[in-house]
Coordinates of C-alpha atoms in Angstrom, one line a residue:
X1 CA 19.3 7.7 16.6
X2 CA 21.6 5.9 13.8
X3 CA 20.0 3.4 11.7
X4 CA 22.9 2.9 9.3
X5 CA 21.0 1.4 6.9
X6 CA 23.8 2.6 3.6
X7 CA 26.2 0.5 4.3
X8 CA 25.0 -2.0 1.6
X9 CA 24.5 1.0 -1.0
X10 CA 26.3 -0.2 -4.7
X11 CA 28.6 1.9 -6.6
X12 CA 26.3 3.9 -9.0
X13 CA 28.1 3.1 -12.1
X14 CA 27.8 -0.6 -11.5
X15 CA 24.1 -0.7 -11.0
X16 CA 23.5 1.9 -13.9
X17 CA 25.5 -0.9 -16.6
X18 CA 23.8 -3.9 -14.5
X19 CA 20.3 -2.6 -14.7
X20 CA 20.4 -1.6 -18.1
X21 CA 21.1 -4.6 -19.0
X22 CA 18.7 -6.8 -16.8
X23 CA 15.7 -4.5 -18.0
X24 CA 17.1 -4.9 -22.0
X25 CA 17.0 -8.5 -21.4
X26 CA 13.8 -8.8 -19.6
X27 CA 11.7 -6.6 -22.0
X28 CA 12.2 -9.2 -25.0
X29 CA 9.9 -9.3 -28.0
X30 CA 8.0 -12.3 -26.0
X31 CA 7.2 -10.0 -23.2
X32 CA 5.9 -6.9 -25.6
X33 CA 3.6 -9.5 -27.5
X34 CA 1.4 -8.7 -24.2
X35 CA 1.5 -5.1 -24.0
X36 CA 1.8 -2.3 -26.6
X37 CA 4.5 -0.8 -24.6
X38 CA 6.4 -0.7 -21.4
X39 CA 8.6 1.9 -19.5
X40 CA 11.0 0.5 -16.6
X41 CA 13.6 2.1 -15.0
X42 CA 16.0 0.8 -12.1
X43 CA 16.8 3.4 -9.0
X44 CA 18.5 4.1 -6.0
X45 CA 18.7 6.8 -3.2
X46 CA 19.4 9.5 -5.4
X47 CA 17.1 8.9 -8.8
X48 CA 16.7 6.8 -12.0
X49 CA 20.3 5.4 -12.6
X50 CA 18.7 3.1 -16.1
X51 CA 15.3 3.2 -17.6
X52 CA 14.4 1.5 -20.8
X53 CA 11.2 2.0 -23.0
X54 CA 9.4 -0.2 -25.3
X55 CA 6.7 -0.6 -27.7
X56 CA 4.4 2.4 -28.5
X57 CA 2.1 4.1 -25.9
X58 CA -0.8 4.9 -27.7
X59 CA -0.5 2.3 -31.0
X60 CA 1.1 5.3 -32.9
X61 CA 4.3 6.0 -34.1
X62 CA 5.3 7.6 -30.5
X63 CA 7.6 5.5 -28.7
X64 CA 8.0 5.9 -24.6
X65 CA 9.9 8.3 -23.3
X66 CA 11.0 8.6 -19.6
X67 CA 8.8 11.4 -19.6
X68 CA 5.6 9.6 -21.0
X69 CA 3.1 9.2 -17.8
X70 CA 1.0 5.8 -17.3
X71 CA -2.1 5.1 -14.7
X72 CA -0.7 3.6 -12.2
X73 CA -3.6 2.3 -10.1
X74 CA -3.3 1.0 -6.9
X75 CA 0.5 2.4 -6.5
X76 CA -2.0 4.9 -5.4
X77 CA -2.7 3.6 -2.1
X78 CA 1.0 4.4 -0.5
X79 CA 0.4 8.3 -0.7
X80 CA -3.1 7.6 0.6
X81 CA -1.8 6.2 3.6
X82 CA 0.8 8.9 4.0
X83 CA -2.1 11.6 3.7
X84 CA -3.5 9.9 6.5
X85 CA -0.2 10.5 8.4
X86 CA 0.0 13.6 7.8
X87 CA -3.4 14.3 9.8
X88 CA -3.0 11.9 12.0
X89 CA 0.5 13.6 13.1
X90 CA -1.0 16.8 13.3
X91 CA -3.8 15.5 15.7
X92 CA -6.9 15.4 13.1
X93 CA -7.1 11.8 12.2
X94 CA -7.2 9.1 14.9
X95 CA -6.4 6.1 12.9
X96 CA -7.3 3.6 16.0
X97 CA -11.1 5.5 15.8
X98 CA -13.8 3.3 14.7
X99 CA -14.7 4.3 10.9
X100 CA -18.2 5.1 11.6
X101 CA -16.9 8.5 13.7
X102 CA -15.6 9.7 10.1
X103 CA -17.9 7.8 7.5
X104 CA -21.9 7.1 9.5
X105 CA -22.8 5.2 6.6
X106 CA -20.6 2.2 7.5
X107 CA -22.8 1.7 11.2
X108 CA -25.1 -0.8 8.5
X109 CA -22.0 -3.1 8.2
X110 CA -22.5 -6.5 9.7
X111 CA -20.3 -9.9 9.8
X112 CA -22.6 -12.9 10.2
X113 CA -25.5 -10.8 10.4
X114 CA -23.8 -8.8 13.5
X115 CA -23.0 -5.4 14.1
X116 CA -18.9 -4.6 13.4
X117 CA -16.5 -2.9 15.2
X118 CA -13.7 -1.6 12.6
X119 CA -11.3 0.8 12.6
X120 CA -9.5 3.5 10.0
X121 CA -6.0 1.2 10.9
X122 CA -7.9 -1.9 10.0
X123 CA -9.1 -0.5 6.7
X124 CA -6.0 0.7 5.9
X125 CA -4.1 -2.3 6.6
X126 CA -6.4 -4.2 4.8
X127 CA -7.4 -6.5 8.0
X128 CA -11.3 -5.1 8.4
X129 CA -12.5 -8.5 7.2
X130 CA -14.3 -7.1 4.1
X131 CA -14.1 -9.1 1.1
X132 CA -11.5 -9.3 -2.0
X133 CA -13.6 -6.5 -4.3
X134 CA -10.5 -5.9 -7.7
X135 CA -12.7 -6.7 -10.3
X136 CA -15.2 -4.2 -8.7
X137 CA -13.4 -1.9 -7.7
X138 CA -11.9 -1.4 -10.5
X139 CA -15.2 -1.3 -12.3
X140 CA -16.3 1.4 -9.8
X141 CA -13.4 3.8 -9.5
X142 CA -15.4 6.9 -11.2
X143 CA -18.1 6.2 -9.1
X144 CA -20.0 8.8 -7.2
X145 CA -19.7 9.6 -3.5
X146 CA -23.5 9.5 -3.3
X147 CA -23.3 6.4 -5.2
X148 CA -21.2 4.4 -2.3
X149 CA -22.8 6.2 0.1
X150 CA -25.7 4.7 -1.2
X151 CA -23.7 1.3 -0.8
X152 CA -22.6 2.0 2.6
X153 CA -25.7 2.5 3.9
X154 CA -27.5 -0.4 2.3
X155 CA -25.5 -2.6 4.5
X156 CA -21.4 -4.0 3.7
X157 CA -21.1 -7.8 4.6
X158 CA -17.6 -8.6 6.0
X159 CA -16.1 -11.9 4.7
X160 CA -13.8 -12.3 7.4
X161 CA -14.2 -11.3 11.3
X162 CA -12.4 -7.7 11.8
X163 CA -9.3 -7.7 13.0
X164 CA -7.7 -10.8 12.4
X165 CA -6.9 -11.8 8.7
X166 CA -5.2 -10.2 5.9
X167 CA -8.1 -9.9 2.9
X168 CA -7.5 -6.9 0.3
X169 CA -10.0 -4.3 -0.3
X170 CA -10.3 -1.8 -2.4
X171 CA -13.7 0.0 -1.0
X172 CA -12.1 -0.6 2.4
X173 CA -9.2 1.5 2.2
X174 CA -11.2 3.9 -0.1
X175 CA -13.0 4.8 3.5
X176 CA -9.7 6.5 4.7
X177 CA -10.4 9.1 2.1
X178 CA -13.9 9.7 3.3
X179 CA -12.2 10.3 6.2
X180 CA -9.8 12.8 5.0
X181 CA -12.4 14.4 3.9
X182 CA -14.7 14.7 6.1
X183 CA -11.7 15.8 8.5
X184 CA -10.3 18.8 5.9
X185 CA -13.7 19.6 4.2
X186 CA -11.6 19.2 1.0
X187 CA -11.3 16.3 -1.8
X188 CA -8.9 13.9 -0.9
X189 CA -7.1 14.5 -4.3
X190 CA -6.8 17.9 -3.6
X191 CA -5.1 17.4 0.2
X192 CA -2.9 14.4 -1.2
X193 CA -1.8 17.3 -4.4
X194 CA -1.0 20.1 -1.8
X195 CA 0.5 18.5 1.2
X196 CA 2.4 15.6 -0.6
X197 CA 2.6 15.9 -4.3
X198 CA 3.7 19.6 -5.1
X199 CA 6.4 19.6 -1.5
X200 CA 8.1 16.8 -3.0
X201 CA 8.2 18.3 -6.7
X202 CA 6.6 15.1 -8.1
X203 CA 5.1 17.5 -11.1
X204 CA 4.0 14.8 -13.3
X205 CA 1.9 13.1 -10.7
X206 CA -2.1 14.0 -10.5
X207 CA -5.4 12.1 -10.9
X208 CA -5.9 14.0 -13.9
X209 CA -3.8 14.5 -16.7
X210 CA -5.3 18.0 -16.8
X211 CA -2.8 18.7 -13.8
X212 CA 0.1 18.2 -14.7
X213 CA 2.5 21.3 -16.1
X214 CA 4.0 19.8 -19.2
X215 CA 5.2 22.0 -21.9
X216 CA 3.3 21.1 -24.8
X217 CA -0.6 21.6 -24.8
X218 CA -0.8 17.5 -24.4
X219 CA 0.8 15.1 -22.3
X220 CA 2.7 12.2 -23.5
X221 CA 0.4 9.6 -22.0
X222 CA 0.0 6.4 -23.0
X223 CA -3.6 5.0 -23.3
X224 CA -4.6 1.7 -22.2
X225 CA -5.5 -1.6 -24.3
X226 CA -6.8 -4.9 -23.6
X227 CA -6.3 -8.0 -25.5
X228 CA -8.2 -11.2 -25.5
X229 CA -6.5 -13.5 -27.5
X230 CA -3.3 -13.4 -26.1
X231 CA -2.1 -10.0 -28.3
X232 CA -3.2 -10.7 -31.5
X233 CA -5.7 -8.3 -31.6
X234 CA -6.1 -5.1 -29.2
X235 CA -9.2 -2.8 -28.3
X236 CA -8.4 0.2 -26.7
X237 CA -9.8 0.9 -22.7
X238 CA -10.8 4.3 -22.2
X239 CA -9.0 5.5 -19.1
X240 CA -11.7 4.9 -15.7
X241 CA -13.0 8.0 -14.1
X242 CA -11.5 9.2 -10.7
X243 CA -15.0 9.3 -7.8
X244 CA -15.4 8.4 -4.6
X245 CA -12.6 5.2 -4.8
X246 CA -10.4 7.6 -7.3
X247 CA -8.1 8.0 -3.7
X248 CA -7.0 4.2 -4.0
X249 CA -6.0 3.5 -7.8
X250 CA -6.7 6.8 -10.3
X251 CA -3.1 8.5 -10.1
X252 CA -1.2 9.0 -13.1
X253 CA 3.1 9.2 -12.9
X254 CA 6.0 8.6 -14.3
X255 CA 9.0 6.1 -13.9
X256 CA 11.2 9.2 -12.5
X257 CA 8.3 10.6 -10.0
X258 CA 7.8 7.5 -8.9
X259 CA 11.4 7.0 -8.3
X260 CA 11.8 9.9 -6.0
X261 CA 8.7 8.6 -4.4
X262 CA 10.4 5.3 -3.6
X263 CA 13.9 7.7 -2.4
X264 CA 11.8 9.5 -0.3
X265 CA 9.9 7.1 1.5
X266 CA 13.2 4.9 1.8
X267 CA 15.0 7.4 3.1
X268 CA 13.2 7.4 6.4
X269 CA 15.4 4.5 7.5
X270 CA 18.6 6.0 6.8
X271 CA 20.1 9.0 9.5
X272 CA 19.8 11.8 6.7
X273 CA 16.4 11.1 5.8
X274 CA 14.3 14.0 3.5
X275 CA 11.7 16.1 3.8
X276 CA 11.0 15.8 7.2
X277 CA 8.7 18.7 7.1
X278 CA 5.9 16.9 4.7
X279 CA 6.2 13.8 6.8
X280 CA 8.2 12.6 9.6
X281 CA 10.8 9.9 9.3
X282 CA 9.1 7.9 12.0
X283 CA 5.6 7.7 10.2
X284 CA 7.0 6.8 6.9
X285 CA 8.8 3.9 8.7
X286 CA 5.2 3.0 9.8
X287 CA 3.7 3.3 6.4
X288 CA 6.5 0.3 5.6
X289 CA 6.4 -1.9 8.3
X290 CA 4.1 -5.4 8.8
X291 CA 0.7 -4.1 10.2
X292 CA -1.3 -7.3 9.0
X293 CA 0.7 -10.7 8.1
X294 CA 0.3 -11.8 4.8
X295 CA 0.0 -16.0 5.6
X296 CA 3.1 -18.0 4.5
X297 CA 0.8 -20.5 2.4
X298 CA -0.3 -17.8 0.0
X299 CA 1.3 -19.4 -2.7
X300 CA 2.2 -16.5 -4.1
X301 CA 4.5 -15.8 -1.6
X302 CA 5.9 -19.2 -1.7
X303 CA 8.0 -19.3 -4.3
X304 CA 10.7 -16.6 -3.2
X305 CA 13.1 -16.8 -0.2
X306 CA 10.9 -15.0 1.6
X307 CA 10.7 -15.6 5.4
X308 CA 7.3 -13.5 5.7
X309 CA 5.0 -10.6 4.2
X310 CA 2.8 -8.5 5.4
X311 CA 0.5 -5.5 4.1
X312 CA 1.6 -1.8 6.2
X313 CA -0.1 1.4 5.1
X314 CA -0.7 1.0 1.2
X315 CA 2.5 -0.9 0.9
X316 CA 4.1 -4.7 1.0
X317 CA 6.3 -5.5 2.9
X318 CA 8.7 -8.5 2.1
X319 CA 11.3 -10.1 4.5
X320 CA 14.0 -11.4 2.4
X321 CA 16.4 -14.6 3.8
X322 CA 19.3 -12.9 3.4
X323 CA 18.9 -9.2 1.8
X324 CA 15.9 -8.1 5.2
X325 CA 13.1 -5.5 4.1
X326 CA 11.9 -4.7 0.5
X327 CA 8.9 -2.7 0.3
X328 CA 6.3 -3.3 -2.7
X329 CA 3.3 -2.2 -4.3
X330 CA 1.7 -3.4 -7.6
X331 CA -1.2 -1.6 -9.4
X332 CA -3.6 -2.7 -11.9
X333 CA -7.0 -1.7 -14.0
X334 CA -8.1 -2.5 -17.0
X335 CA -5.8 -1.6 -19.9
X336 CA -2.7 -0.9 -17.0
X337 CA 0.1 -3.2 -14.6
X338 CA 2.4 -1.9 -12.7
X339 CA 4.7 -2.0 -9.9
X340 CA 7.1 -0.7 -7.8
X341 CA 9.7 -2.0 -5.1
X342 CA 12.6 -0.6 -3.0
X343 CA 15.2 -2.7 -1.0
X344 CA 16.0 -0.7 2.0
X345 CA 19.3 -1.5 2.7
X346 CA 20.5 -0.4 -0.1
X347 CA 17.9 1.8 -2.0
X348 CA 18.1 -0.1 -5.1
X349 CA 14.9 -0.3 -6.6
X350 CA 12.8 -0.8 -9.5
X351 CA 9.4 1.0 -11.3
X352 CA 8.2 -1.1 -14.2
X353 CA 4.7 0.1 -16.3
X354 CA 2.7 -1.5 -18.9
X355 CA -0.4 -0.5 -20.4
X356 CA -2.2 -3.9 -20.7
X357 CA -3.9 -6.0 -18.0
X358 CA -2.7 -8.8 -20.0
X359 CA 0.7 -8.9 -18.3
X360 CA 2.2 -8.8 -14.7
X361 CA 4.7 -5.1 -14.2
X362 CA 5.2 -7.3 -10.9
X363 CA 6.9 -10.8 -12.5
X364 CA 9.1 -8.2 -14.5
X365 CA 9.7 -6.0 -11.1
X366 CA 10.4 -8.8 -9.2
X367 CA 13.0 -10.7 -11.8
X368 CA 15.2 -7.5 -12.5
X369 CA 15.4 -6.5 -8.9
X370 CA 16.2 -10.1 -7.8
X371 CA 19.3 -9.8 -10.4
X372 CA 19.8 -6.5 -9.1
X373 CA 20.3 -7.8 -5.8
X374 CA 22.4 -10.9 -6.5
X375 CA 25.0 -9.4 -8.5
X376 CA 25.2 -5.9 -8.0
X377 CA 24.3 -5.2 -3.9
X378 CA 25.3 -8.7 -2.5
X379 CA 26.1 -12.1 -3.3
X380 CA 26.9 -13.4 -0.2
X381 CA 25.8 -11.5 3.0
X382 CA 25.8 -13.5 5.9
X383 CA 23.2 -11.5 7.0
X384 CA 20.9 -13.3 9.9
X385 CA 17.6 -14.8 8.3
X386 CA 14.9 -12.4 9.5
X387 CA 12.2 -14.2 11.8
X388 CA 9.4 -16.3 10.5
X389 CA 5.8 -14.3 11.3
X390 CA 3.8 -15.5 13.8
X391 CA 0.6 -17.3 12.0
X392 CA -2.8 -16.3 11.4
X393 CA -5.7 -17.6 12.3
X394 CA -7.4 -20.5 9.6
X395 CA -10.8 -20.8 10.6
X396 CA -13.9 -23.2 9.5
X397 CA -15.9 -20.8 6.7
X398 CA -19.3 -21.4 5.8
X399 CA -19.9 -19.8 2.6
X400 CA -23.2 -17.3 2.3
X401 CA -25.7 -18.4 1.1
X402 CA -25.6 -16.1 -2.0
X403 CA -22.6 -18.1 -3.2
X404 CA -23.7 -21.4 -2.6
X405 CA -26.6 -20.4 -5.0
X406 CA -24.7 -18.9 -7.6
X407 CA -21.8 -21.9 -7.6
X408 CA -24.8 -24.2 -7.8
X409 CA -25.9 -22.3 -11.2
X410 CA -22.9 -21.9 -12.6
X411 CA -22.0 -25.4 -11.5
X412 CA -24.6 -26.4 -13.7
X413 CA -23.8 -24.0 -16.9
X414 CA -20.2 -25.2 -16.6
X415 CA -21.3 -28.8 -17.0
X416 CA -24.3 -28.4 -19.5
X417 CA -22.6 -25.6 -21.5
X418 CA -25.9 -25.6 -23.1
X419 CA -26.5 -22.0 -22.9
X420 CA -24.4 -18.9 -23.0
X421 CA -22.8 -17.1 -19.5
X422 CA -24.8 -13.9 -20.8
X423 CA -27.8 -16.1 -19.6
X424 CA -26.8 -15.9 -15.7
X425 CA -26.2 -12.1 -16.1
X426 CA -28.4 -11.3 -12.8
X427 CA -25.8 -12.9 -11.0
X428 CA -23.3 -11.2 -11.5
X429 CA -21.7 -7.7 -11.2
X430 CA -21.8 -5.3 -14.1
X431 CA -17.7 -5.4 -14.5
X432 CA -17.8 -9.3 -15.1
X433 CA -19.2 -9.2 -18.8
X434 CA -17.4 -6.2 -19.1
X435 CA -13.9 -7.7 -17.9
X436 CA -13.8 -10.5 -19.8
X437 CA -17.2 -9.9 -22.7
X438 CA -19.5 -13.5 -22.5
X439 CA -18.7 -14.5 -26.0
X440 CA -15.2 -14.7 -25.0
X441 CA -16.1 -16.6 -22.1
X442 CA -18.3 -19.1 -23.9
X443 CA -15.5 -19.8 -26.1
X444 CA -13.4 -20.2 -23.4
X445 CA -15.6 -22.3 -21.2
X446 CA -15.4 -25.1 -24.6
X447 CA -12.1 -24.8 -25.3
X448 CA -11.6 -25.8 -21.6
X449 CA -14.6 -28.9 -21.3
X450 CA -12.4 -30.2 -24.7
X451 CA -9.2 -30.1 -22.8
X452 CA -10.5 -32.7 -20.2
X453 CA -12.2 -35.0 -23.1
X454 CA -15.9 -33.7 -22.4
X455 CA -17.7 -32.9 -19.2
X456 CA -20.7 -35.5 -18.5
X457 CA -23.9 -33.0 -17.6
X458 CA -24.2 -35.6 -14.3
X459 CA -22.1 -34.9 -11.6
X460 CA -22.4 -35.9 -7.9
X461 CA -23.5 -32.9 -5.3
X462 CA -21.6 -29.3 -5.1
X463 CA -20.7 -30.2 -2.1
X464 CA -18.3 -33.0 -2.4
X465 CA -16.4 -31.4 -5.0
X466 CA -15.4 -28.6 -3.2
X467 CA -11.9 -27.4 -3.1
X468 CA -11.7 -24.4 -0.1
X469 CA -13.8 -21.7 0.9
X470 CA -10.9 -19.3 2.3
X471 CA -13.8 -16.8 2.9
X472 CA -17.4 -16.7 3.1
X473 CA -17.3 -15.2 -0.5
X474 CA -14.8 -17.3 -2.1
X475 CA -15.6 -20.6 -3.4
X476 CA -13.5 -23.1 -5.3
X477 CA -14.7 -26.5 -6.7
X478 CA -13.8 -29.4 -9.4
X479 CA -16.2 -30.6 -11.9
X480 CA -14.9 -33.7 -13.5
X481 CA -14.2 -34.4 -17.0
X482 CA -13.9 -37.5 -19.2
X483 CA -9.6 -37.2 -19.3
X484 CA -9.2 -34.4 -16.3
X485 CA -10.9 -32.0 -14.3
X486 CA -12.2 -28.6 -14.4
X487 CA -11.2 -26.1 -11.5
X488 CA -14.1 -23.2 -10.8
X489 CA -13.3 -20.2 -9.0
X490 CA -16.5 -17.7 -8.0
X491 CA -15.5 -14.5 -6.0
X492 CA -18.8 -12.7 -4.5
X493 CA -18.6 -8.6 -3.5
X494 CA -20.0 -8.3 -0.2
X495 CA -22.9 -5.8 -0.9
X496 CA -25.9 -6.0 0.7
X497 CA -27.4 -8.4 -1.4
X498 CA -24.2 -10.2 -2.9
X499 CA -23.3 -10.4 -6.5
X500 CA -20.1 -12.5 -8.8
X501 CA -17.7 -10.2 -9.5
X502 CA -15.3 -12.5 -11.3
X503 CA -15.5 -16.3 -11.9
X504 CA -13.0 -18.3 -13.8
X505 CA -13.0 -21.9 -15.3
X506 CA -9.5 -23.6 -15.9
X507 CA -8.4 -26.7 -17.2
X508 CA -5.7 -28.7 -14.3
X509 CA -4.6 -28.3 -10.7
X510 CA -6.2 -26.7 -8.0
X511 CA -2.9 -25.8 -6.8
X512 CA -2.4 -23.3 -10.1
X513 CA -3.0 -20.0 -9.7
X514 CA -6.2 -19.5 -11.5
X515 CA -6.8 -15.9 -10.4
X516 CA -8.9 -13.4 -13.4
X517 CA -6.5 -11.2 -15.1
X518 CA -8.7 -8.2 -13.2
X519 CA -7.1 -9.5 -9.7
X520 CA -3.7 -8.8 -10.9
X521 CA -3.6 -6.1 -8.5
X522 CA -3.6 -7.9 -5.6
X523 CA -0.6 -6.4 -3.4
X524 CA 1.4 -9.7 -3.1
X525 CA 5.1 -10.7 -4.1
X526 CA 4.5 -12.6 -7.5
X527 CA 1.6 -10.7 -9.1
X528 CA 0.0 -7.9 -6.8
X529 CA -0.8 -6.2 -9.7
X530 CA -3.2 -3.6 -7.9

């Protein structure tokens, strides 16, 4: 079979002095206000062609080297999902099984108080219906297997019907570890180290910086910060522990691993493709193709020429107008964004990380590859637009009840302001005060009522303020001001008995995209930060 997918490849030199440049320009002094330091590199089929380094990993006098390692969170998914391949190619892992013949504990899940039917491909394709957990998960990543077993069997509630809709989630594709493991009788770390990791020689890639070789007694890895007041003061973030969701966001790499990553996954669609003995060419190809659409009104989507999206096995998948597939992943935790993307025409691609949550590795990603594209690989194609995706199903939501009651209350504290956010802690999650502390929120929640000239404490019902419910535990709303309006955003985790894991008040449009800086992982095209 011929794929001749190289025909669009650049001349080396040309990309090398092109993407020097575009990452020089894009890493300005106004971008590094937000992070204490960056390292971004541009590459194509056969390694990093230009990488440039900014700011100071730890704070110190050390500047970033191409060598200095960053978390790179939920870039961890993609060599989840090719673990997975691996057993399922061998005849160990049936990833069309339901869940529950690998992982008992989810038989307690239920959508609208109903018994589910989900499978491994629906978790890891991010279609299972649970609901949007980032600020959670992320909170939970060291947590114990005995503690989300604990979880599992208290009962998940699904936001979504299985099977249908695109809705990320973190504990969701978490479960295809449990699998793994309960198919190997191994960690999942330790399979994804031996069967993917050390074949491909990526050395200074490991959930631990304990393993990986380097030379000196440390490695050069930069530590994360978080800011809240926009960079002018930092407190560091002690790296999160790797437990039972470790397998979906706690690896560790760098720009150049990462790299041949991207080359080796990308080189399943060319006719010389590598290392076919760690994992067919025909199963990376699935890892990278459209299992669940992405819906064309995510607005995050909508402002590139994009003719669709879709989520495959850990990765995004973009269909370009006129350039065809790019393939995409974003990671974020606190203290850490980045992001990677390949084009797969022409293997040009770009690895961009950061070690603040204050910023978006994606809008950098996104703007040097763009430029990459357009002068360097094509300016005018002709190539035939790729087909729009069929649609999705938009369905009538009735939110539960649990967040009906907890927009009602925080309804009310946004328009009283009388007391402080610490005073509704029992609603919420134990990341939310931690994400973003409640002093900082108070202040925040002020600054906002003064924007729109004063909030009157009187307001008519909840319910005719409303803005969408795009899931049974999403819920957006307006509360008026005297000279504007407020918008309010509550996202619920769907545990057995529902908590806020973020919530966010913001002074304008319902149309802006008033996500928490924790959801910046989110795999879409603008900011999918996880």
């Amino acid at each position: 079979m011929s794929l001749h997918v190289d025909h669009l490849r650049p001349d080396r030199d040309a990309l090398a002095a092109a993407g020097a440049a575009a990452l020089e320009q894009r890493l300005d002094a106004a971008t590094l206000r937000l992070a204490p330091s960056f390292s971004a590199a541009v590459f194509d089929a056969d390694g990093v062609v230009a990488w440039v380094g900014r700011g100071h990993q730890r704070r110190d006098a050390a500047t970033p080297t191409r060598g200095t390692i960053y978390r790179i969170a939920s870039m961890s998914k993609s060599f989840l999902g090719a673990a997975a391949l691996v057993l399922r190619d061998e005849g160990r892992l049936d990833m069309h099984a339901p869940v529950t013949d690998y992982v008992p504990e989810f038989a307690a899940a239920t959508y609208q108080g109903r018994p589910v039917h989900v499978t491994l491909d629906m978790l890891m394709s991010n279609r299972a219906g649970l609901a949007e957990d980032n600020p959670w998960g992320d909170n939970h990543l060291g947590a114990s297997r005995a503690e989300m077993s604990r979880v599992l069997s208290d009962g998940l509630r699904l936001a979504l019907p299985p099977d249908e809709t695109y809705q990320y989630s973190n504990l969701g594709i978490s479960l295809i570890g449990r699998a793994i493991e309960q198919v190997t009788g191994q960690p999942v770390e330790r399979f994804v180290s031996e069967r993917l990791l050390r074949p491909l020689g990526l050395h200074h890639t490991a959930y631990s910086l304990d393993d990986i070789a380097t030379e000196s007694a440390r490695p050069d890895a930069a530590t994360g910060w978080r800011t809240f007041d926009s960079g002018a003061s930092w407190a560091n973030e002690p790296y999160v522990g790797c437990g039972a969701l470790g397998c979906i966001g706690a690896l560790f790499s760098t720009v150049d691993d990462i790299a041949a990553w991207g080359g080796f996954l990308r080189s399943a669609f060319t006719d010389h493709p590598l290392s076919e003995d760690v994992l067919s060419a025909a199963s990376r190809r699935e890892l990278q193709r459209v299992h669940t659409i992405i819906a064309g009104t995510d607005e995050r989507l909508s402002s590139r020429p994009l003719t669709g999206a879709g989520y495959g096995y850990g990765l995004v998948v973009e269909h370009h107008r006129r350039l065809g597939r790019i393939v995409q992943h974003s990671g974020g935790l606190p203290g850490f964004t980045s992001h990677m993307r390949w084009h797969v025409d022409s293997g040009v691609g770009v690895v961009v990380f950061g070690n603040s949550d204050a910023t978006s590795a994606a809008a950098i990603a996104i703007d040097v590859h763009d430029r990459l594209l357009d002068e360097v690989v094509l300016t005018s194609t002709g190539e035939p637009s790729r087909a729009e995706p069929a649609g999705v199903l938009g369905a009538q939501l009735r939110p539960w009840p649990e967040t009906l009651r907890a927009a009602r209350l925080l309804d009310a504290h946004v328009r009283t302001g009388e007391q402080s956010i610490a005073s509704l802690s029992d609603l919420f999650a134990r990341n939310v005060l931690t994400d973003e502390p409640a002093d900082v929120r108070d202040a925040a929640l002020n600054a906002a009522r003064a924007r729109v000239g004063g909030v009157p404490a009187a307001a008519s019902a909840l319910e005719t303020r409303l803005i969408d419910a795009p899931t049974e535990a999403v819920l957006r709303w307006r509360v008026p001001g005297a000279a504007g309006e407020l918008i309010c955003t509550l996202r619920m985790v769907g545990l057995s008995h529902p908590l806020v894991q973020a919530f966010s008040v913001v002074a304008g449009d319902a149309a802006a995209d008033d996500r928490p800086s924790a959801m910046r992982s989110l795999p879409v095209t603008a900011e999918p930060g996880r």
